[in-house]
C-alpha positions as a Markdown table, in Angstrom:
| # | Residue | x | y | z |
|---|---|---|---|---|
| 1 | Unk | -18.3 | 44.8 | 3.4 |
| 2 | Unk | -14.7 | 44.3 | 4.1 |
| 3 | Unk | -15.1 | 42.0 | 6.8 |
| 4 | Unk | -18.2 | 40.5 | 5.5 |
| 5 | Unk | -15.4 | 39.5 | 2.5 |
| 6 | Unk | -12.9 | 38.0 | 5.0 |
| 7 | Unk | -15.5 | 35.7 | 7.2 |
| 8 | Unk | -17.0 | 34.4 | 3.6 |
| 9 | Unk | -12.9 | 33.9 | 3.0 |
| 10 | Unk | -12.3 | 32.2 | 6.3 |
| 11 | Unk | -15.2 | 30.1 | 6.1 |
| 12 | Unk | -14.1 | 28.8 | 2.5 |
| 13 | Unk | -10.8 | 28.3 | 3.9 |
| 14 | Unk | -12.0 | 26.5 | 6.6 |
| 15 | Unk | -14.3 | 24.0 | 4.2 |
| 16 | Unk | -11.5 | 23.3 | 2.0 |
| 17 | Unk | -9.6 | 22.1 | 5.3 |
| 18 | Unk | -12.4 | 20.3 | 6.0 |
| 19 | Unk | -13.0 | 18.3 | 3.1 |
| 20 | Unk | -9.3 | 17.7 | 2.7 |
| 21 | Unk | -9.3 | 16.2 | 6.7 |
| 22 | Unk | -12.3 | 14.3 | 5.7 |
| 23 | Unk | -10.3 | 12.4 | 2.9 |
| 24 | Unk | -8.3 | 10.7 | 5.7 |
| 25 | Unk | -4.7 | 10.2 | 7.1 |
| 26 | Unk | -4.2 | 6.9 | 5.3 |
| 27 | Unk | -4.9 | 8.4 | 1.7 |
| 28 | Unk | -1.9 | 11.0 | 2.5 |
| 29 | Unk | 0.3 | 8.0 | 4.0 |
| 30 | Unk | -0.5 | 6.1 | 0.4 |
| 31 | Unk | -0.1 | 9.4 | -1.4 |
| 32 | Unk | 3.9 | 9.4 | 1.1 |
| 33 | Unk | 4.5 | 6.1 | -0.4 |
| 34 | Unk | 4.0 | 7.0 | -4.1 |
| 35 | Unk | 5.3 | 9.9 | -3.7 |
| 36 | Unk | 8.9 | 8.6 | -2.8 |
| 37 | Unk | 8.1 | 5.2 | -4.8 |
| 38 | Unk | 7.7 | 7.7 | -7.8 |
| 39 | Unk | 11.1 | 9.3 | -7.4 |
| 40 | Unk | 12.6 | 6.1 | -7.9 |
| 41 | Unk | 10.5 | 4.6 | -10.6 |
| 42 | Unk | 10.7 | 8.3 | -12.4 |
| 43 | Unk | 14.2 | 8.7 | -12.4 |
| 44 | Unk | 14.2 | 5.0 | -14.6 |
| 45 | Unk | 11.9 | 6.2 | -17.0 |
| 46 | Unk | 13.0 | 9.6 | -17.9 |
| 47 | Unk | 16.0 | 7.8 | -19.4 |
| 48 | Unk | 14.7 | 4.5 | -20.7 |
| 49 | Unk | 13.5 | 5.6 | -24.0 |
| 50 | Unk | 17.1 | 7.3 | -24.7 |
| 51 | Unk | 18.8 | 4.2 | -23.1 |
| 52 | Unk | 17.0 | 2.1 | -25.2 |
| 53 | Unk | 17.0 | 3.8 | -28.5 |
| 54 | Unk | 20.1 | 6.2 | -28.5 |
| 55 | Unk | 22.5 | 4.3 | -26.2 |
| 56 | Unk | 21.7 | 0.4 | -27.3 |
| 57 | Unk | 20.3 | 1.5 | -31.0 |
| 58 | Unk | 16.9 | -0.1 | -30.6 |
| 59 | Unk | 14.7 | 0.1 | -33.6 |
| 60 | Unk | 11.2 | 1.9 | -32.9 |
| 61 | Unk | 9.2 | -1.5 | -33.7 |
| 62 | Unk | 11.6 | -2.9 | -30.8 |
| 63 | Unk | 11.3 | -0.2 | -28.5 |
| 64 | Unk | 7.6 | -0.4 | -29.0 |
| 65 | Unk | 7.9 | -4.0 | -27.4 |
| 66 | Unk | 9.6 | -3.0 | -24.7 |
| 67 | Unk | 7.1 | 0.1 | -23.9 |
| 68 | Unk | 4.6 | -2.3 | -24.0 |
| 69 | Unk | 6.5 | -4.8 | -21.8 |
| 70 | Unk | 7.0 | -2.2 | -18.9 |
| 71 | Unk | 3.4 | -1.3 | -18.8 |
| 72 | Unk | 1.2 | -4.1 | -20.3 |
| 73 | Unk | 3.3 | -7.8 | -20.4 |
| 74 | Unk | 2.4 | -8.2 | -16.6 |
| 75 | Unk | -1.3 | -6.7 | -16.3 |
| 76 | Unk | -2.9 | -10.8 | -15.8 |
| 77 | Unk | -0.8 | -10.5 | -12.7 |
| 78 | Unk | -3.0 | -7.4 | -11.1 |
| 79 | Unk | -5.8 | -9.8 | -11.7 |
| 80 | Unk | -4.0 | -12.4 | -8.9 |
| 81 | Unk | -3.1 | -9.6 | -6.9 |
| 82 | Unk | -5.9 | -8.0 | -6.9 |
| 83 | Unk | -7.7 | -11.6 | -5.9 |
| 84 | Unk | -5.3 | -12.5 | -3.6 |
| 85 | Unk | -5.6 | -9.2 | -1.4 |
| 86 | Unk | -9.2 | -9.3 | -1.0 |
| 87 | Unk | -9.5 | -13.1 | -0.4 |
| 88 | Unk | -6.5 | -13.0 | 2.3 |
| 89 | Unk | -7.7 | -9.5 | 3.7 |
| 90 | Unk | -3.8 | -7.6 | 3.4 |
| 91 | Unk | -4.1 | -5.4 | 0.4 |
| 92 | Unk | -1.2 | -3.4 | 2.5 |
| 93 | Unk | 0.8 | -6.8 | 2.3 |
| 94 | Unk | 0.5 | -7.1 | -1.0 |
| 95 | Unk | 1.1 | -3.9 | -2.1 |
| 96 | Unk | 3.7 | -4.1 | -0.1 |
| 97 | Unk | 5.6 | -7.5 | -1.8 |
| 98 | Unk | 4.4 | -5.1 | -5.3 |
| 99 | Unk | 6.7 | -2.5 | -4.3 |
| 100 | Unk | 9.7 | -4.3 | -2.2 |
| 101 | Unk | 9.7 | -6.4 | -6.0 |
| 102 | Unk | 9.9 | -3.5 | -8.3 |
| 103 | Unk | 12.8 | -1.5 | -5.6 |
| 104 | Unk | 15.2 | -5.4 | -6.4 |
| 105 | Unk | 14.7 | -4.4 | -9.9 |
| 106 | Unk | 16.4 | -1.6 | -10.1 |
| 107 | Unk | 19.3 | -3.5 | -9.5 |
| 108 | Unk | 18.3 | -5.8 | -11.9 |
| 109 | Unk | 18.7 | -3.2 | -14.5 |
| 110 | Unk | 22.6 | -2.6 | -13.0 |
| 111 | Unk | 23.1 | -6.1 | -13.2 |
| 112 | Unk | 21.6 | -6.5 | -17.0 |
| 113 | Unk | 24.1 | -4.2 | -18.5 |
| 114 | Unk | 23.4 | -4.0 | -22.1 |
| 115 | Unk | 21.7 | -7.8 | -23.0 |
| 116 | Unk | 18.4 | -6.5 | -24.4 |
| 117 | Unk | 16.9 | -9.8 | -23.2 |
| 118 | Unk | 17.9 | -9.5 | -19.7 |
| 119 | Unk | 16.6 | -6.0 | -19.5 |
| 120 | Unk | 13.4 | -7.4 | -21.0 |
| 121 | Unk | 13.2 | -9.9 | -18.2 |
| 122 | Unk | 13.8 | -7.1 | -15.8 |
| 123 | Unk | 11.4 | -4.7 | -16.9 |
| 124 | Unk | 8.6 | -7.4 | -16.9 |
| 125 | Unk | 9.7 | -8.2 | -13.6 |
| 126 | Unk | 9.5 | -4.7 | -12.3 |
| 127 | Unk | 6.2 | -4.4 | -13.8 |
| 128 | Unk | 5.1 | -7.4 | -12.1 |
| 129 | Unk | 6.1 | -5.6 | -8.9 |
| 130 | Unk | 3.8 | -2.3 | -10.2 |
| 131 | Unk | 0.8 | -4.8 | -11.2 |
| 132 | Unk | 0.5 | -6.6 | -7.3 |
| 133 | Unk | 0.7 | -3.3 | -5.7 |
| 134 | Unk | -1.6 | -0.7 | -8.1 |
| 135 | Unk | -5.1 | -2.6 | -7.4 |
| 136 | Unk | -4.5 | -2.9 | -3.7 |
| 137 | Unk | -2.9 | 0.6 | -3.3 |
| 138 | Unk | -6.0 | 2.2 | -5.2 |
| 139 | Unk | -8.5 | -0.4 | -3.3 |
| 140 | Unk | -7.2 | 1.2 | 0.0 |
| 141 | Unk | -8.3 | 4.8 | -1.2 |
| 142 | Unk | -11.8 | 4.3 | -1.7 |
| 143 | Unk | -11.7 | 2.3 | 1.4 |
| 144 | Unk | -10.3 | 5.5 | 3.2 |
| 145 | Unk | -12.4 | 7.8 | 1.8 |
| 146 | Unk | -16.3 | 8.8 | 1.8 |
| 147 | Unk | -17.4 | 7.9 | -1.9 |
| 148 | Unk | -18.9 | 11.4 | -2.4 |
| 149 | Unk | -15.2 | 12.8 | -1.9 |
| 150 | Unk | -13.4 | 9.9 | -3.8 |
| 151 | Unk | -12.6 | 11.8 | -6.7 |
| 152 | Unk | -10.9 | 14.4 | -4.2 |
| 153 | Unk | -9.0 | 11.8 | -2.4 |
| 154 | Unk | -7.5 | 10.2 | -5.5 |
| 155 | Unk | -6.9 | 13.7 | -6.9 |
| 156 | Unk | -4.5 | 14.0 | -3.2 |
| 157 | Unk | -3.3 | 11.0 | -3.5 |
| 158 | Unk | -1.9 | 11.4 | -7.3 |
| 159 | Unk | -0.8 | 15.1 | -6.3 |
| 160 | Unk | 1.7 | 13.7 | -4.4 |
| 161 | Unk | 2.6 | 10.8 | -6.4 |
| 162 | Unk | 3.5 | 13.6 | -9.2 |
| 163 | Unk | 5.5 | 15.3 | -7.2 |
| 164 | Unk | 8.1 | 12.2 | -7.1 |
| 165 | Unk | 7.4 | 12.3 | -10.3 |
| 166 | Unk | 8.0 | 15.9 | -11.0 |
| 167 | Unk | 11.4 | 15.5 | -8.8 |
| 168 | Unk | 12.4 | 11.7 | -10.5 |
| 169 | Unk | 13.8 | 12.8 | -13.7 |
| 170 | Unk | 15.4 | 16.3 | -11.8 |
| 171 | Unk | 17.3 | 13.5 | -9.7 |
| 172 | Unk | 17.9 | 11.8 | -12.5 |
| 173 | Unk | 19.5 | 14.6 | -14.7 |
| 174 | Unk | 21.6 | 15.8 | -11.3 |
| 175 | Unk | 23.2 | 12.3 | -11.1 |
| 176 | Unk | 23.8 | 12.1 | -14.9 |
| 177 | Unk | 25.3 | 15.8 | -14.6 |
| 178 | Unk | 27.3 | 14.4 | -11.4 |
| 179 | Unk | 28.6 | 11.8 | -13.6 |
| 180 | Unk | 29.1 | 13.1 | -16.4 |
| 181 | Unk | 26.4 | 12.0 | -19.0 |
| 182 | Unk | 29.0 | 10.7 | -21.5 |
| 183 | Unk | 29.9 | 8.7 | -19.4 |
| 184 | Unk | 29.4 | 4.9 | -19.8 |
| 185 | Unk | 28.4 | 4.4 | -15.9 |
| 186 | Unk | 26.0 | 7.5 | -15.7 |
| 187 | Unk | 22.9 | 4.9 | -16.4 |
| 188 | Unk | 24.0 | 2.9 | -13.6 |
| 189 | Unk | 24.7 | 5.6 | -11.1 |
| 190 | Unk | 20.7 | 6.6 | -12.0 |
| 191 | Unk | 19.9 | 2.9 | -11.4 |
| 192 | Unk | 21.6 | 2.3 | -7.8 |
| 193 | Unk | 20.8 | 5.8 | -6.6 |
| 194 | Unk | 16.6 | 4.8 | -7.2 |
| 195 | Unk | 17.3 | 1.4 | -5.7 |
| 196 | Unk | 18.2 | 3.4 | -2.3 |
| 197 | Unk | 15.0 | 5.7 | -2.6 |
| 198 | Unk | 12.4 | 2.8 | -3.4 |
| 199 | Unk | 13.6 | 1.0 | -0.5 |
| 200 | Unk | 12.6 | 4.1 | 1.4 |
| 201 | Unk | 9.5 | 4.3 | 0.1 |
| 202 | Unk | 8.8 | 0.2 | 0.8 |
| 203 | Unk | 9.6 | 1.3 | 4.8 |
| 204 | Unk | 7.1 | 4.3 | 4.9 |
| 205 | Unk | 4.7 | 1.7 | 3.5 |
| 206 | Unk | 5.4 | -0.4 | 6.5 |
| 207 | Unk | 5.4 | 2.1 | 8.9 |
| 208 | Unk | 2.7 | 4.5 | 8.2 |
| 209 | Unk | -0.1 | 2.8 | 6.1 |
| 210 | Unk | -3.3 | 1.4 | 7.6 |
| 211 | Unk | -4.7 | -1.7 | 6.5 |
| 212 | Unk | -8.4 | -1.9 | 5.9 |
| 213 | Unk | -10.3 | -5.4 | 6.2 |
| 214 | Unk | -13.9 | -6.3 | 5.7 |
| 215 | Unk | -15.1 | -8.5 | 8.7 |
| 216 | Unk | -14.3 | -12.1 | 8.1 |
| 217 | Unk | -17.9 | -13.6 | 7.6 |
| 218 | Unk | -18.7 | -11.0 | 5.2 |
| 219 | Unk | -15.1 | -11.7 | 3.3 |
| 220 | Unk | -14.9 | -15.7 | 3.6 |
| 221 | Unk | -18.7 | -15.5 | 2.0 |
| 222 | Unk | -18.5 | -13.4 | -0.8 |
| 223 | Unk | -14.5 | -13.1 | -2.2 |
| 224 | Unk | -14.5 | -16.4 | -4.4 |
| 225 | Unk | -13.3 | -17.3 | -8.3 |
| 226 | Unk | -16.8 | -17.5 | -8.7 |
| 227 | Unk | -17.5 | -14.1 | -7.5 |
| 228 | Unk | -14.8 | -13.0 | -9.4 |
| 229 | Unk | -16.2 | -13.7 | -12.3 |
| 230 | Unk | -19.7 | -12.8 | -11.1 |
| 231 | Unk | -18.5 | -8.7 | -11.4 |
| 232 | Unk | -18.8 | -9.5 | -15.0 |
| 233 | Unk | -22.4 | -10.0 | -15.2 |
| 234 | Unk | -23.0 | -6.5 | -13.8 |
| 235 | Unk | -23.9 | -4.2 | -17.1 |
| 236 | Unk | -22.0 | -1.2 | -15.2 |
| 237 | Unk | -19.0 | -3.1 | -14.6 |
| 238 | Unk | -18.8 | -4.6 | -18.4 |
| 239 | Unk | -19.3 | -1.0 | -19.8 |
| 240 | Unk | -16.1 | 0.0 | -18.0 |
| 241 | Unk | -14.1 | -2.5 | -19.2 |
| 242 | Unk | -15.2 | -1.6 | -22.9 |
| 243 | Unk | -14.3 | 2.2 | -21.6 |
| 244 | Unk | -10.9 | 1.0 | -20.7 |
| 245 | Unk | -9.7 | -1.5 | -23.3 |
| 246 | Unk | -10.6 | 1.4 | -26.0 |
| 247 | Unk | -9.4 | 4.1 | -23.8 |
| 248 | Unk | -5.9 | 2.3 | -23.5 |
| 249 | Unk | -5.9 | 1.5 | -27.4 |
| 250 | Unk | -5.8 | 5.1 | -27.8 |
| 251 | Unk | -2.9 | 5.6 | -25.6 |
| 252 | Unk | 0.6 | 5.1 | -27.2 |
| 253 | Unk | 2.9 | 6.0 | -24.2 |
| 254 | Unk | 5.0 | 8.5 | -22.3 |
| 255 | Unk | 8.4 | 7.3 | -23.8 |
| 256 | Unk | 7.1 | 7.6 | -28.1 |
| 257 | Unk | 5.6 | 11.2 | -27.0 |
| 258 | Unk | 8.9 | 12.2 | -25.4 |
| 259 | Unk | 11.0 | 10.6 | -28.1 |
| 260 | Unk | 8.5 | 12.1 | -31.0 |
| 261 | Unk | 9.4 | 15.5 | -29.0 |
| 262 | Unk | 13.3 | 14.4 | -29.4 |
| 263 | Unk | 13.1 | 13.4 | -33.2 |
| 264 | Unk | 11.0 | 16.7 | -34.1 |
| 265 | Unk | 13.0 | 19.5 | -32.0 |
| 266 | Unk | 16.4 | 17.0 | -31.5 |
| 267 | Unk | 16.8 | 17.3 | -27.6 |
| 268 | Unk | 20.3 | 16.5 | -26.1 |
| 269 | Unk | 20.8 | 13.2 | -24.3 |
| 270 | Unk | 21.4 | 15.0 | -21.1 |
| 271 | Unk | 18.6 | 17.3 | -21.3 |
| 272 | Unk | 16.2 | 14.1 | -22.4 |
| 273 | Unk | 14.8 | 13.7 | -18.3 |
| 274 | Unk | 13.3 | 17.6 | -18.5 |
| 275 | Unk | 10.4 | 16.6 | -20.8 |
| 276 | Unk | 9.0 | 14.0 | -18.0 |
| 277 | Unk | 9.8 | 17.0 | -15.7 |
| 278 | Unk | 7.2 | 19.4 | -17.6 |
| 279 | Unk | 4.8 | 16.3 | -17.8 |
| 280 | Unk | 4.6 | 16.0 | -14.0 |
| 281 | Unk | 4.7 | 20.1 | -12.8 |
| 282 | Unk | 1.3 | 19.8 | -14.5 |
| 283 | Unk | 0.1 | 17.1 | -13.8 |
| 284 | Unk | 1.0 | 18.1 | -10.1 |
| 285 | Unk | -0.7 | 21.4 | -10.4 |
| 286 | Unk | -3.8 | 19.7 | -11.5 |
| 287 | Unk | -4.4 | 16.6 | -10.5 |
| 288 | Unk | -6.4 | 17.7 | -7.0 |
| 289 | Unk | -7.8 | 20.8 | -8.7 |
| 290 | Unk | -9.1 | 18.1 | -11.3 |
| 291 | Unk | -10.3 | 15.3 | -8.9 |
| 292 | Unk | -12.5 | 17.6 | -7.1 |
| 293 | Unk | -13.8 | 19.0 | -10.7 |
| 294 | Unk | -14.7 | 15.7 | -11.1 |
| 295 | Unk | -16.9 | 15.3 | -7.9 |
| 296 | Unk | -19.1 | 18.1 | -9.0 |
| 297 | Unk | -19.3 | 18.2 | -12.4 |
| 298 | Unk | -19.1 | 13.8 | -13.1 |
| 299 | Unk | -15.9 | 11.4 | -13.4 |
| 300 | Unk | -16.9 | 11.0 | -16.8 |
| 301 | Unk | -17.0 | 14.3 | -18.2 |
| 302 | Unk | -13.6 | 15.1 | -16.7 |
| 303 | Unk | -11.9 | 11.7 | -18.6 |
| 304 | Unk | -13.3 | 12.3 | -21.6 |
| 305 | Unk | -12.1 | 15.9 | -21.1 |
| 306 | Unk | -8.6 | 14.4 | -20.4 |
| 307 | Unk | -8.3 | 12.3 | -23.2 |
| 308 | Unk | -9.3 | 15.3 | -25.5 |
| 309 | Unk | -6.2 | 16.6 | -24.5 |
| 310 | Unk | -4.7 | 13.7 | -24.9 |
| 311 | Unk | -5.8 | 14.1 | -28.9 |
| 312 | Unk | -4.8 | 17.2 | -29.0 |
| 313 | Unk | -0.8 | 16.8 | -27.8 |
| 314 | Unk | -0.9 | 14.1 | -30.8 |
| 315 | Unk | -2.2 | 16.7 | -33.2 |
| 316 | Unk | 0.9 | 19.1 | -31.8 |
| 317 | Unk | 3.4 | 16.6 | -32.6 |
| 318 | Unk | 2.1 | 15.8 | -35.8 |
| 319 | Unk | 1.3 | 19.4 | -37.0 |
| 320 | Unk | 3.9 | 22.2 | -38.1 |
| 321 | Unk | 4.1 | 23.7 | -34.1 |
| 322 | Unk | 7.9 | 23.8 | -33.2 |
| 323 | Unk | 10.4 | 25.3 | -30.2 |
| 324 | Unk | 9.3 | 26.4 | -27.2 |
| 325 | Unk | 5.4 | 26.9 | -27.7 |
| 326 | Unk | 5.7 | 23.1 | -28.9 |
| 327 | Unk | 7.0 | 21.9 | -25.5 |
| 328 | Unk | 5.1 | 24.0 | -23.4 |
| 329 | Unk | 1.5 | 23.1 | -24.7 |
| 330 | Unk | 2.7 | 19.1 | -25.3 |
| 331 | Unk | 3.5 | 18.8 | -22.2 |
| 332 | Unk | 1.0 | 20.8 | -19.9 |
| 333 | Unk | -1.7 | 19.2 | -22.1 |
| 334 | Unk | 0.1 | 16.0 | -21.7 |
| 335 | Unk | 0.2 | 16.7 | -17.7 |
| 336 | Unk | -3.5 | 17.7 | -17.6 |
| 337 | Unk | -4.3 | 14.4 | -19.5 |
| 338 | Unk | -2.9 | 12.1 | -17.1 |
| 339 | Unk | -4.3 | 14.7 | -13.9 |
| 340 | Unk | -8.0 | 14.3 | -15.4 |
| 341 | Unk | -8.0 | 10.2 | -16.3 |
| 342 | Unk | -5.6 | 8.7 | -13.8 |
| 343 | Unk | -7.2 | 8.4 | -10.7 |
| 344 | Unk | -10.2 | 9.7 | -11.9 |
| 345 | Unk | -11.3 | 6.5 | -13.9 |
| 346 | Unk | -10.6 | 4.1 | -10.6 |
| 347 | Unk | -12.7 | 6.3 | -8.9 |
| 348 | Unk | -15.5 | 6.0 | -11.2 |
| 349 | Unk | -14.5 | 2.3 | -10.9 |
| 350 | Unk | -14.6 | 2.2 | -7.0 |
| 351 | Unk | -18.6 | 2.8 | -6.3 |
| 352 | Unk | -19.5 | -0.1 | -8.7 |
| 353 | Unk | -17.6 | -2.5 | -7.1 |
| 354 | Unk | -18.9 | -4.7 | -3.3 |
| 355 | Unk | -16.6 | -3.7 | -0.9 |
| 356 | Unk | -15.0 | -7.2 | -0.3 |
| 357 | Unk | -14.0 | -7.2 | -3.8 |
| 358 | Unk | -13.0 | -3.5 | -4.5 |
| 359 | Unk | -9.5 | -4.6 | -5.3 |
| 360 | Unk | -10.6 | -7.8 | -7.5 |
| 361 | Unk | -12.6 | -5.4 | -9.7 |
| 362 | Unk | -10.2 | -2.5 | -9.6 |
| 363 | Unk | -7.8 | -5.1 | -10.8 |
| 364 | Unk | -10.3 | -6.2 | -13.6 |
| 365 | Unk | -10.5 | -2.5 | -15.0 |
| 366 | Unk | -6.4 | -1.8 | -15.1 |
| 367 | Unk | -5.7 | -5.3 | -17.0 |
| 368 | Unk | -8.2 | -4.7 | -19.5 |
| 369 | Unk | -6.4 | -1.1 | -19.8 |
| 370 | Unk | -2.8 | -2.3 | -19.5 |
| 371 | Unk | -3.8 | -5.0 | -22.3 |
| 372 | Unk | -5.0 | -2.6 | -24.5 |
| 373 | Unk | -1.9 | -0.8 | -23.8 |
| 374 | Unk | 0.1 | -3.3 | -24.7 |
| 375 | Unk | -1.3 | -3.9 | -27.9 |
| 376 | Unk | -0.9 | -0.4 | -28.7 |
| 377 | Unk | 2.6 | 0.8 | -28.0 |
| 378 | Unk | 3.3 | -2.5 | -30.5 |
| 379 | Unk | 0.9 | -1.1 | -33.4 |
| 380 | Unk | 2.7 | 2.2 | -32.6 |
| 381 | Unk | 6.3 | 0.8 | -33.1 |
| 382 | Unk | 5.6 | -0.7 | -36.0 |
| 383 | Unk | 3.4 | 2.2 | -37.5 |
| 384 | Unk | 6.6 | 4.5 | -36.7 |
| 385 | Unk | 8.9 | 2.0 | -38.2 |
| 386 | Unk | 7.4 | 1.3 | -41.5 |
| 387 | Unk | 5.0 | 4.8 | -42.3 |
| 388 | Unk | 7.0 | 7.3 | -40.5 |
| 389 | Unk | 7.1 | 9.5 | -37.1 |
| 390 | Unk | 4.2 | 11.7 | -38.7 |
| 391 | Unk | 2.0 | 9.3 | -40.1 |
| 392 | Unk | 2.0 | 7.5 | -36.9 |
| 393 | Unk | 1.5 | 9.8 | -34.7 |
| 394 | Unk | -1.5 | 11.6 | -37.1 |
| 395 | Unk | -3.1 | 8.4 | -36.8 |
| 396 | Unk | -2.9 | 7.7 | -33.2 |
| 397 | Unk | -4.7 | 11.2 | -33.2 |
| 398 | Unk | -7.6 | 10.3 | -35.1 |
| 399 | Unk | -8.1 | 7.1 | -32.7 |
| 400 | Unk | -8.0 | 9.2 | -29.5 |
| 401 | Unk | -10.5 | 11.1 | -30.7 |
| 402 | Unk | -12.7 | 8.3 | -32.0 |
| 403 | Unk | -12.0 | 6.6 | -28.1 |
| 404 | Unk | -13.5 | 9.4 | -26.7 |
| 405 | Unk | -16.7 | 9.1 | -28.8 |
| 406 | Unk | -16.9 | 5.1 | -27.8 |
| 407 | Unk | -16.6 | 5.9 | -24.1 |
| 408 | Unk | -19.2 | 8.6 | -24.1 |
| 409 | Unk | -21.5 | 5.9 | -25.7 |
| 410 | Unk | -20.7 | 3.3 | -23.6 |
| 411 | Unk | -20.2 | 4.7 | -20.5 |
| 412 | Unk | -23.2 | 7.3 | -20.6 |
| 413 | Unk | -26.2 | 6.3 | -18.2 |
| 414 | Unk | -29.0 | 4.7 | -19.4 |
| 415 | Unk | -32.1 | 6.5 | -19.7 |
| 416 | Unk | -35.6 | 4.3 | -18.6 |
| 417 | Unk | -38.4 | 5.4 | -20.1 |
């Protein structure tokens, strides 16, 4: 029985090597990229929200603005990049321009000093950067991949991307604590030190990642603006976009859930990067374990399961939970969230898409979510401002849990009778 026990051990151990070879060297490549891309870009937004609102005294309504600046202002621009990559046939070009854009910004932000509008500009610009290279980057997965294992491979790919962003804010607090986080140039040794590790991450990119192209008489025939727009008439593809417009109105943003956690328990400055830190251990412990959930269970279940606990991280900073059983179930849940909707949504996206315009449609689905988002981390500011922390924060509860009931409806296949 004993050795029965082992070979049934070995063979498992052997299929789960298997299925992870069979996901393909360019998805781990991608996964390198993001992973050291993430450091950078983490190490910014662990200290954003208390750069904004503690050190330049932003108002919540403002700051709301600006959340919605750094993810949404720039989301028509995945739609071009997304276009462009699939009509020139270089998604890895333009991902790559996406990333060597948001690196420059990091200077940008040394540069800006404290003008609130030129750290506006330089935000949008950064996003701009994130916008051309998301829809390409993610385009290349499912073209790396076998579609039965695409919720696996995305599940590798965003392992790896949390664990730049599990070690970005760590990096971040270690060059605050080198500094001295009174200090008034800590926030721009944090900005030059990420420069220097996104331009790493823009040379693995060019050294290590794989282009896939279509052949040219199947791309010069089918990727057109009126193609483009043909992906709407597809039912499949207009349900998703309804999924992810409501999906992203329900979303209010990692900076007013770390800030809410701030205001409710009153974190120190320096100690501000951590929460992102518990955010992204979970999210790395997850987020393959979550992906292949998803291949054998459905895509769908598994988002709607995420953005339950989504729901339920806004009912824990709204409710009477405090200290340390407060922090540790916001931000596993909060983790878990982003580990089951992430890369689980695009690849839900990825098999209702032609191949020639993966990236167009993949683009189509994250603007209508960044949009959305957009429009939410406003409503959210000004909810906070005018009816309070808790008020806010109850409501945004009661929408993620009415998003999760639109979804279901609209994204739940259709029965023929």
């Amino acid at each position: 029985m004993y050795l029965s026990t082992i070979g049934r051990r070995e063979h498992a151990a052997t299929g789960s090597r298997r299925k992870l070879s069979a996901v393909g060297a360019n998805v781990f490549a991608l996964g390198a990229v993001s992973l050291v891309t993430d450091v950078s870009s983490e190490m910014v937004t662990a200290i954003l929200p208390v750069y904004l609102v503690l050190g330049l005294h932003l108002s919540p309504a403002a700051y709301g603005l600006f959340d919605g600046l750094y993810t949404g202002a720039t989301a028509l621009l995945r739609l071009v990049g997304g276009y462009v990559a699939d009509r020139v046939r270089r998604r890895k070009a333009v991902a790559g321009v996406g990333y060597a854009l948001s690196a420059v910004m990091k200077l940008g932000l040394l540069a800006a000093g404290a003008s609130a509008t030129a750290i506006g500009a330089v935000i949008t610009l950064d996003r701009a950067g994130k916008g051309l290279r998301t829809a390409p980057r993610d385009a290349l997965i499912t073209l790396s991949a076998p579609e039965p294992l695409l919720g696996r491979a995305f599940g590798v790919h965003r392992a790896m991307d949390s664990v730049g962003a599990f070690a970005g804010p760590l990096v971040a607090l270690g060059v605050l604590a080198a500094v001295g986080a009174t200090n008034p140039e800590a926030f721009d040794a944090v900005f030059v030190v990420s420069f220097c590790i996104a331009a790493i991450g823009v040379l693995l990119l060019v050294l290590f990642v794989r282009d896939r192209r279509t052949p040219r008489t199947t791309q010069s025939a089918s990727v057109s603006p009126r193609a483009a727009l043909a992906l709407l008439r597809g039912s499949g593809v207009r349900r998703l976009l309804v999924a992810a417009c409501v999906l992203g109105l329900a979303t209010v943003g990692d900076g007013f859930v770390y800030l809410l956690l701030q205001h409710k328990e009153d974190v120190a400055t320096g100690w501000f990067p951590l929460l992102a830190v518990g955010t992204n251990l979970s999210y790395l412990l997850l987020a393959a374990p979550l992906g292949a959930l998803a291949d054998r269970i459905g895509r769908l279940s598994v988002v709607l399961g995420g953005y339950g606990a989504l729901a339920v991280v806004y009912l824990l900073l709204a409710g009477p939970v405090s200290g340390w059983p407060l922090f540790a179930l916001a931000l596993a849940l909060y983790g878990a969230f982003y580990a089951a909707t992430d890369g689980v949504l695009m690849a839900l996206a990825g098999p209702l898409l032609p191949e020639a315009l993966r990236t167009t449609g993949i683009s189509l689905v994250q603007t209508a979510q960044a949009l959305a988002y957009f429009a939410s981390s406003v409503l959210f500011g000004l909810a906070w401002q005018f009816w309070g922390a808790e008020l806010a924060i109850g409501v945004a509860a009661g929408a993620a849990v009415l998003a999760i009931g639109v979804t279901f409806v609209v994204l739940s296949p259709r029965r023929t009778s």
